[in-house]
PDB file of C-alpha atoms in Angstrom:
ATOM      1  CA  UNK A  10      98.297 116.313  91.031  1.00  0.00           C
ATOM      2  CA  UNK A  11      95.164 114.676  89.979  1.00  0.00           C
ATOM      3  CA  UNK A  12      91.579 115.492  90.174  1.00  0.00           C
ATOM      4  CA  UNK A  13      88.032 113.754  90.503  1.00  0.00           C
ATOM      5  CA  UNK A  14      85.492 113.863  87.627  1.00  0.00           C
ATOM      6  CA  UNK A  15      81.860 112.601  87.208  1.00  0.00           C
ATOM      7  CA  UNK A  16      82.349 109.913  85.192  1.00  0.00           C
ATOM      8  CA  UNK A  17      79.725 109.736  82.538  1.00  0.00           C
ATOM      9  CA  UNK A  18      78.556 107.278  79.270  1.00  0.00           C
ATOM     10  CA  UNK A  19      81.356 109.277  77.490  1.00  0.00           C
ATOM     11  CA  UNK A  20      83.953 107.572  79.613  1.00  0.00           C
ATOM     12  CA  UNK A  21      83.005 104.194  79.270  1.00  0.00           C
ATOM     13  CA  UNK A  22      85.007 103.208  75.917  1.00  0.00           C
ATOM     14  CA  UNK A  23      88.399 104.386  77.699  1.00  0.00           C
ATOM     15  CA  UNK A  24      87.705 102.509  81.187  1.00  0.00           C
ATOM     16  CA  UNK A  25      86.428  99.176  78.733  1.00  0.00           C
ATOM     17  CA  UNK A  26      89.233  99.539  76.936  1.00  0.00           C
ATOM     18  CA  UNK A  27      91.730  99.449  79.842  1.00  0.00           C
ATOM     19  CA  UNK A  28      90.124  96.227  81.141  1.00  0.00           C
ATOM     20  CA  UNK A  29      91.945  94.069  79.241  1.00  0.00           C
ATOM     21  CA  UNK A  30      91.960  90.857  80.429  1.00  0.00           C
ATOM     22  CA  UNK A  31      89.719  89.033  82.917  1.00  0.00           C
ATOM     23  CA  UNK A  32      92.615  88.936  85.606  1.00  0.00           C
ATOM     24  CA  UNK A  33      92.497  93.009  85.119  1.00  0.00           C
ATOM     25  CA  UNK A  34      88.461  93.526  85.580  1.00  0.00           C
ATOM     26  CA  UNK A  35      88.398  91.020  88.803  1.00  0.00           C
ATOM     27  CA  UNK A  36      91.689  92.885  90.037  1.00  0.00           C
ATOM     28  CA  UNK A  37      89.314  96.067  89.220  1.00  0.00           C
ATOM     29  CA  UNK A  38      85.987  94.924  90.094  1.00  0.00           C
ATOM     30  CA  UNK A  39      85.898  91.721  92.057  1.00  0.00           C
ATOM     31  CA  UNK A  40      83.589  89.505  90.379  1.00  0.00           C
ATOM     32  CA  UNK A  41      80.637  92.048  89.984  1.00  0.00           C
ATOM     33  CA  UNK A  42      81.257  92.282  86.249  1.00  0.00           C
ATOM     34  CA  UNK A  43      82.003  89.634  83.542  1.00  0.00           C
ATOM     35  CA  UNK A  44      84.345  89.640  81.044  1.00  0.00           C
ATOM     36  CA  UNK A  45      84.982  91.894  78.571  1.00  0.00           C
ATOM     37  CA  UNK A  46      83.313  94.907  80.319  1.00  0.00           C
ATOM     38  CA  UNK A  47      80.378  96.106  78.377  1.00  0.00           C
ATOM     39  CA  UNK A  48      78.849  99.591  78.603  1.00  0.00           C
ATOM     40  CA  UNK A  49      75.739  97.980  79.532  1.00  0.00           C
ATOM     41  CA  UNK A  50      77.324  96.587  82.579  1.00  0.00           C
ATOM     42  CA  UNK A  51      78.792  99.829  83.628  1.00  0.00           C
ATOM     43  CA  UNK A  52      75.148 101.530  82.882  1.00  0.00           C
ATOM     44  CA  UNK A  53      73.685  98.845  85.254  1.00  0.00           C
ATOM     45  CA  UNK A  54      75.947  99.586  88.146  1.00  0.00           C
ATOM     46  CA  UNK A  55      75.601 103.006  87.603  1.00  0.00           C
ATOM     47  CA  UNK A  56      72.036 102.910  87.809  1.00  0.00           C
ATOM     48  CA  UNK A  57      72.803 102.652  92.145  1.00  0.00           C
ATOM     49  CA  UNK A  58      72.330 106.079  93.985  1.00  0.00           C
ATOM     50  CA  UNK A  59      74.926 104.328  96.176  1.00  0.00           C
ATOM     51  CA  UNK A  60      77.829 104.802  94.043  1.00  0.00           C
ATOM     52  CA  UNK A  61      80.055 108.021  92.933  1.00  0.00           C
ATOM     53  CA  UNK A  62      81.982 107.148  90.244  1.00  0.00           C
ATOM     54  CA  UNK A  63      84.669 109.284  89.430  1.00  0.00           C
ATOM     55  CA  UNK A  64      87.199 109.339  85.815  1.00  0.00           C
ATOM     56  CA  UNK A  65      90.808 110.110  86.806  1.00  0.00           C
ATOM     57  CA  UNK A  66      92.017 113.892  85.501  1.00  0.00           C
ATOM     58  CA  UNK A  67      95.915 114.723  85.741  1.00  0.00           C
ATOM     59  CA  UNK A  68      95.116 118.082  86.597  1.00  0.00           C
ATOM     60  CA  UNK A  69      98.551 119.720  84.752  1.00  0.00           C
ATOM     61  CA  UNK A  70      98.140 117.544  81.533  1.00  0.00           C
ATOM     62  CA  UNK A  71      93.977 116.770  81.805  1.00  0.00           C
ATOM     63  CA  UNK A  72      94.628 113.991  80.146  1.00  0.00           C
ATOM     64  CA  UNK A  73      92.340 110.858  81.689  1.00  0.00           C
ATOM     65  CA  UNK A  74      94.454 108.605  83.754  1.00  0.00           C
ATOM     66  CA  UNK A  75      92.128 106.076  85.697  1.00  0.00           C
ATOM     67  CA  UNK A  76      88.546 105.776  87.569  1.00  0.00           C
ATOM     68  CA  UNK A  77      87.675 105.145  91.079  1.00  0.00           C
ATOM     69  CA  UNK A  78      84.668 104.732  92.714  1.00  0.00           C
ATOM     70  CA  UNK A  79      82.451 105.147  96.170  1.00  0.00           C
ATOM     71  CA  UNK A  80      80.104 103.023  97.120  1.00  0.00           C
ATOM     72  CA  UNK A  81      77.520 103.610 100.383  1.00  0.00           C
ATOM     73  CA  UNK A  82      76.508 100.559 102.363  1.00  0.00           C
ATOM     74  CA  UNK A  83      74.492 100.965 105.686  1.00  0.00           C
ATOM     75  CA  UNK A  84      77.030 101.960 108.384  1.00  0.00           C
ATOM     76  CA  UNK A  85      79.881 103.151 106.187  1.00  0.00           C
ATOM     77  CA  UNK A  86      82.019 103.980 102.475  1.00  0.00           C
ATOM     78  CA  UNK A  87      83.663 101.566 100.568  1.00  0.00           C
ATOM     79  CA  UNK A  88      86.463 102.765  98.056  1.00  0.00           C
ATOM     80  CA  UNK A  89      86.605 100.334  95.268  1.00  0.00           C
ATOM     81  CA  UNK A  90      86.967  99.916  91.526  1.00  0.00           C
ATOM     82  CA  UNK A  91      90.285 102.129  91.468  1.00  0.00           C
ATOM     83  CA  UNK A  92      92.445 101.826  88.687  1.00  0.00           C
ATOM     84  CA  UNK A  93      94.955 103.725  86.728  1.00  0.00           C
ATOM     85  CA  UNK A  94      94.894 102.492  83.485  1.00  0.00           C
ATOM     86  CA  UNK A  95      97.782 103.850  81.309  1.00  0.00           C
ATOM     87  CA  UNK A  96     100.536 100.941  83.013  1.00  0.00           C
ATOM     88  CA  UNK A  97     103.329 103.361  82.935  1.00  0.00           C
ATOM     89  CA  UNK A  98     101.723 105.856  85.483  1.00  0.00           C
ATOM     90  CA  UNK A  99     101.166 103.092  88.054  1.00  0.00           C
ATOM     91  CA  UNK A 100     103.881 103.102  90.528  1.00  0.00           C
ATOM     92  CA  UNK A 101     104.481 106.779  91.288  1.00  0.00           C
ATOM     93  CA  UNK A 102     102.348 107.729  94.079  1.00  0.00           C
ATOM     94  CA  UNK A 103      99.018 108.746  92.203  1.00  0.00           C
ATOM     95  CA  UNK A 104      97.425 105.716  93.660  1.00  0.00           C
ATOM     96  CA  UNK A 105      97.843 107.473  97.086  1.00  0.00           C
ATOM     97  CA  UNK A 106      96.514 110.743  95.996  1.00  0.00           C
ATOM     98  CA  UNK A 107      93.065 109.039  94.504  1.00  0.00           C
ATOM     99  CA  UNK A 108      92.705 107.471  97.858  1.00  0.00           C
ATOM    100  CA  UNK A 109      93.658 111.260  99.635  1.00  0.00           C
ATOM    101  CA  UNK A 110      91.024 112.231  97.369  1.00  0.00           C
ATOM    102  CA  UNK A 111      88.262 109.681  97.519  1.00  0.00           C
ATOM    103  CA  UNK A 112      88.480 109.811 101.524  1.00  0.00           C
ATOM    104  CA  UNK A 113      88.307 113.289 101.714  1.00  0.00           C
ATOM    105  CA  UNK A 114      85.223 113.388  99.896  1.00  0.00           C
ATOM    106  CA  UNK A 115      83.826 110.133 101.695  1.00  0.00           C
ATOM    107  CA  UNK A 116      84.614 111.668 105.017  1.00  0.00           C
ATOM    108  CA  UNK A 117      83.742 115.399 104.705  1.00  0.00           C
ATOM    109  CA  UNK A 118      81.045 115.717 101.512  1.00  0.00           C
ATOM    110  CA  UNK A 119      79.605 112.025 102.068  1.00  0.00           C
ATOM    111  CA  UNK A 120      79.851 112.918 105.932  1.00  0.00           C
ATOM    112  CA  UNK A 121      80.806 109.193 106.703  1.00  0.00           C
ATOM    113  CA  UNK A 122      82.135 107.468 109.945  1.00  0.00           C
ATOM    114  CA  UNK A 123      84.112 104.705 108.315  1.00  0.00           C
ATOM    115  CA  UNK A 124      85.539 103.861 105.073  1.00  0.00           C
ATOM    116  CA  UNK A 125      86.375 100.406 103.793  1.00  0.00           C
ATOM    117  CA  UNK A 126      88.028  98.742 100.736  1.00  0.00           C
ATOM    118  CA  UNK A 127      88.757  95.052  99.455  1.00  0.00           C
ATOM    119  CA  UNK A 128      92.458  94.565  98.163  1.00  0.00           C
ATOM    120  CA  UNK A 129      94.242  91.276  97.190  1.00  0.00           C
ATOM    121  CA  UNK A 130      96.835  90.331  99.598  1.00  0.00           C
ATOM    122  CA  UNK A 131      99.127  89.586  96.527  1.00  0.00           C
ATOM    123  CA  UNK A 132      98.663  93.381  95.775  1.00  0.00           C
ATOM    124  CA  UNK A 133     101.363  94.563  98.212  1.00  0.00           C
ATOM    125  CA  UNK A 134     101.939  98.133  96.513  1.00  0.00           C
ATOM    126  CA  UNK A 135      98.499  98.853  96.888  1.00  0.00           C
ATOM    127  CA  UNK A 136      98.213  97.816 100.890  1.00  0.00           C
ATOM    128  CA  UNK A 137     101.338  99.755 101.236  1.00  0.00           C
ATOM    129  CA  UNK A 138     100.014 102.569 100.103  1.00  0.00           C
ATOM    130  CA  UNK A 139      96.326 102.368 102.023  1.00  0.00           C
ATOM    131  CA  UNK A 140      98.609 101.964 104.927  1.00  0.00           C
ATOM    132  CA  UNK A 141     100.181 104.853 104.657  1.00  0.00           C
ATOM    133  CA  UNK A 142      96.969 106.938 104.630  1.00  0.00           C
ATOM    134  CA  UNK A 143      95.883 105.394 107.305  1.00  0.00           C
ATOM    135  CA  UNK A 144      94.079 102.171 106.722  1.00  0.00           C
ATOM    136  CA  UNK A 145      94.542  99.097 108.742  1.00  0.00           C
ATOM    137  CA  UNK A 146      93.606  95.349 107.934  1.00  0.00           C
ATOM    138  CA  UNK A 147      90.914  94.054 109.400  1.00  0.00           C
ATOM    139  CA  UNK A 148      91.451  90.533 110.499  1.00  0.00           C
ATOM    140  CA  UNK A 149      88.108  89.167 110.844  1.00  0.00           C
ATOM    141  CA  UNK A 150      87.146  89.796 107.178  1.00  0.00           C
ATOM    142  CA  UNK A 151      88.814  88.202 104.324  1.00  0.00           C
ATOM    143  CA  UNK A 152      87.180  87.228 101.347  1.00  0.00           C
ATOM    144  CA  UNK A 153      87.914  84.218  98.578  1.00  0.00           C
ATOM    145  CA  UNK A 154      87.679  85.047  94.840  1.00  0.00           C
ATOM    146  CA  UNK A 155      88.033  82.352  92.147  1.00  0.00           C
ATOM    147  CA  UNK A 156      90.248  83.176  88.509  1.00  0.00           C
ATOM    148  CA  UNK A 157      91.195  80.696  86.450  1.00  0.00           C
ATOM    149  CA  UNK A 158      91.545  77.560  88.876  1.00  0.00           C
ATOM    150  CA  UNK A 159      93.266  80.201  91.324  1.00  0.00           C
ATOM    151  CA  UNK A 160      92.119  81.077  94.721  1.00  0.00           C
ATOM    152  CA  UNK A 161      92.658  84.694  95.465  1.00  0.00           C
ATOM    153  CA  UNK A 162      92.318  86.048  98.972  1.00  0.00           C
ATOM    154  CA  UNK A 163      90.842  89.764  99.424  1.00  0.00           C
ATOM    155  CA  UNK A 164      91.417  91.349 102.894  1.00  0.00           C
ATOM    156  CA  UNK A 165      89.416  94.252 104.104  1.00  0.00           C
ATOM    157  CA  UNK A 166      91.070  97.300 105.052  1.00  0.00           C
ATOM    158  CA  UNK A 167      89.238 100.149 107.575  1.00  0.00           C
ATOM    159  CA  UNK A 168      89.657 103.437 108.372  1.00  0.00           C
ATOM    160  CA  UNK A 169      87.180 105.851 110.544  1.00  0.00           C
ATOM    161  CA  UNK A 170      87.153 109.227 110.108  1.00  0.00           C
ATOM    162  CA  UNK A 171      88.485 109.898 113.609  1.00  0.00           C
ATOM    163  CA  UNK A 172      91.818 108.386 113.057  1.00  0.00           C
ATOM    164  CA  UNK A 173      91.717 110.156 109.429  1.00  0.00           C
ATOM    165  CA  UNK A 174      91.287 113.313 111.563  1.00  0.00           C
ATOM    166  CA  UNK A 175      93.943 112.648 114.237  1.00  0.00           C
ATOM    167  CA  UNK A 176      96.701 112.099 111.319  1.00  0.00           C
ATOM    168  CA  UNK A 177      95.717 115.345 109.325  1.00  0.00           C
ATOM    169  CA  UNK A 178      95.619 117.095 112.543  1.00  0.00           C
ATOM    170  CA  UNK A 179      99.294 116.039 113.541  1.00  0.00           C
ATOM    171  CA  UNK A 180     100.511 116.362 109.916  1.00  0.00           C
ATOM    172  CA  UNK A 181      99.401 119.611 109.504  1.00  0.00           C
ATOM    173  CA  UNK A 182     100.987 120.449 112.987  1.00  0.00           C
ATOM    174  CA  UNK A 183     104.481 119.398 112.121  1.00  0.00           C
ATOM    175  CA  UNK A 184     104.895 120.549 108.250  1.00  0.00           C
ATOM    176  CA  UNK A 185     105.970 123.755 107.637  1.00  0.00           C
ATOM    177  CA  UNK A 186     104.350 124.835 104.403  1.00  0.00           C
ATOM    178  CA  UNK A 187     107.604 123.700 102.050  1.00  0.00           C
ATOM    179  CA  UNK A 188     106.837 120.478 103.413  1.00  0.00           C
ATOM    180  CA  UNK A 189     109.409 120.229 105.785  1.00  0.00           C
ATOM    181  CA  UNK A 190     109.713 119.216 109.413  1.00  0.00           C
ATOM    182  CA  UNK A 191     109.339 121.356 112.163  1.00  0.00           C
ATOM    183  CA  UNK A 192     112.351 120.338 114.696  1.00  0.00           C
TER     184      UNK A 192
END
């Protein structure tokens, strides 16, 4: 179980720190940083009453395990900037609970329609898991990023809040509350 924080100055070292390589901050940031991360950079994008940035908590251990953030364009949310940074935590389904998170508070305290994100279509684990919570790829938006003589390709993934609605609606309908299937 994991839980959103503010993230503040005092969490800047650890997120620099996990940014290790420029292949890591445009995996984490697309290219609106530069590498190696500065805390001037993250005080500049900070600076936007657009975004909600958010430090990672495992809520058992409260140790800090990542950041995500939310960022507010005109007609909708865009999740972004997620990462869990200790390597050995990636992989086990906390990825899908930030994004449980992050839409929940997009759709219900943000009150937004839509919610959007940018993910590398080499990332497979990661569209797996927006998939599963609902997001679909949008096929009229892709965008190009250039790393080190590489071309990577970003697709944009969408989900409005009354699809995010139906799904709760029917999970909630056929889970009993130990999780299992009502037959």
């Amino acid at each position: 179980m994991i839980r959103l924080q503010k993230f503040t100055k005092s969490d800047y070292d650890r997120l620099i720190l996990w940014i290790d390589s420029k292949e890591t901050l445009m995996q984490f940031a697309g290219p609106g940083f530069t590498f190696p991360l500065t805390s001037e950079q993250l005080e500049e994008s900070l600076t936007d009453n657009n975004r909600f940035a958010f430090t990672i908590i495992d809520a058992d251990s409260g140790n800090y395990i990542g950041h995500s953030e939310i960022f507010l364009t005109g007609t909708s949310a865009s999740l972004g900037r997620i990462l869990i940074g200790d390597h050995q935590l990636r992989g086990k389904g906390l990825g899908r609970e930030i994004v449980l998170q992050l839409l929940e508070y997009s759709f219900n305290t943000l009150d937004q329609r839509q919610v959007e994100l940018n993910v590398f279509d080499w990332n497979i684990g990661a569209i797996r898991c927006y998939e599963k919570v609902g997001f679909t790829i949008n096929p009229y938006k892709k965008l190009e990023r250039k790393i080190n003589g590489e071309t990577w390709i970003a697709l944009n993934m969408t989900l409005d809040k009354q699809k995010w609605n139906e799904k709760n609606e029917y999970k909630q309908n056929h889970e009993c509350t130990n999780n299992q299937k009502v037959d």
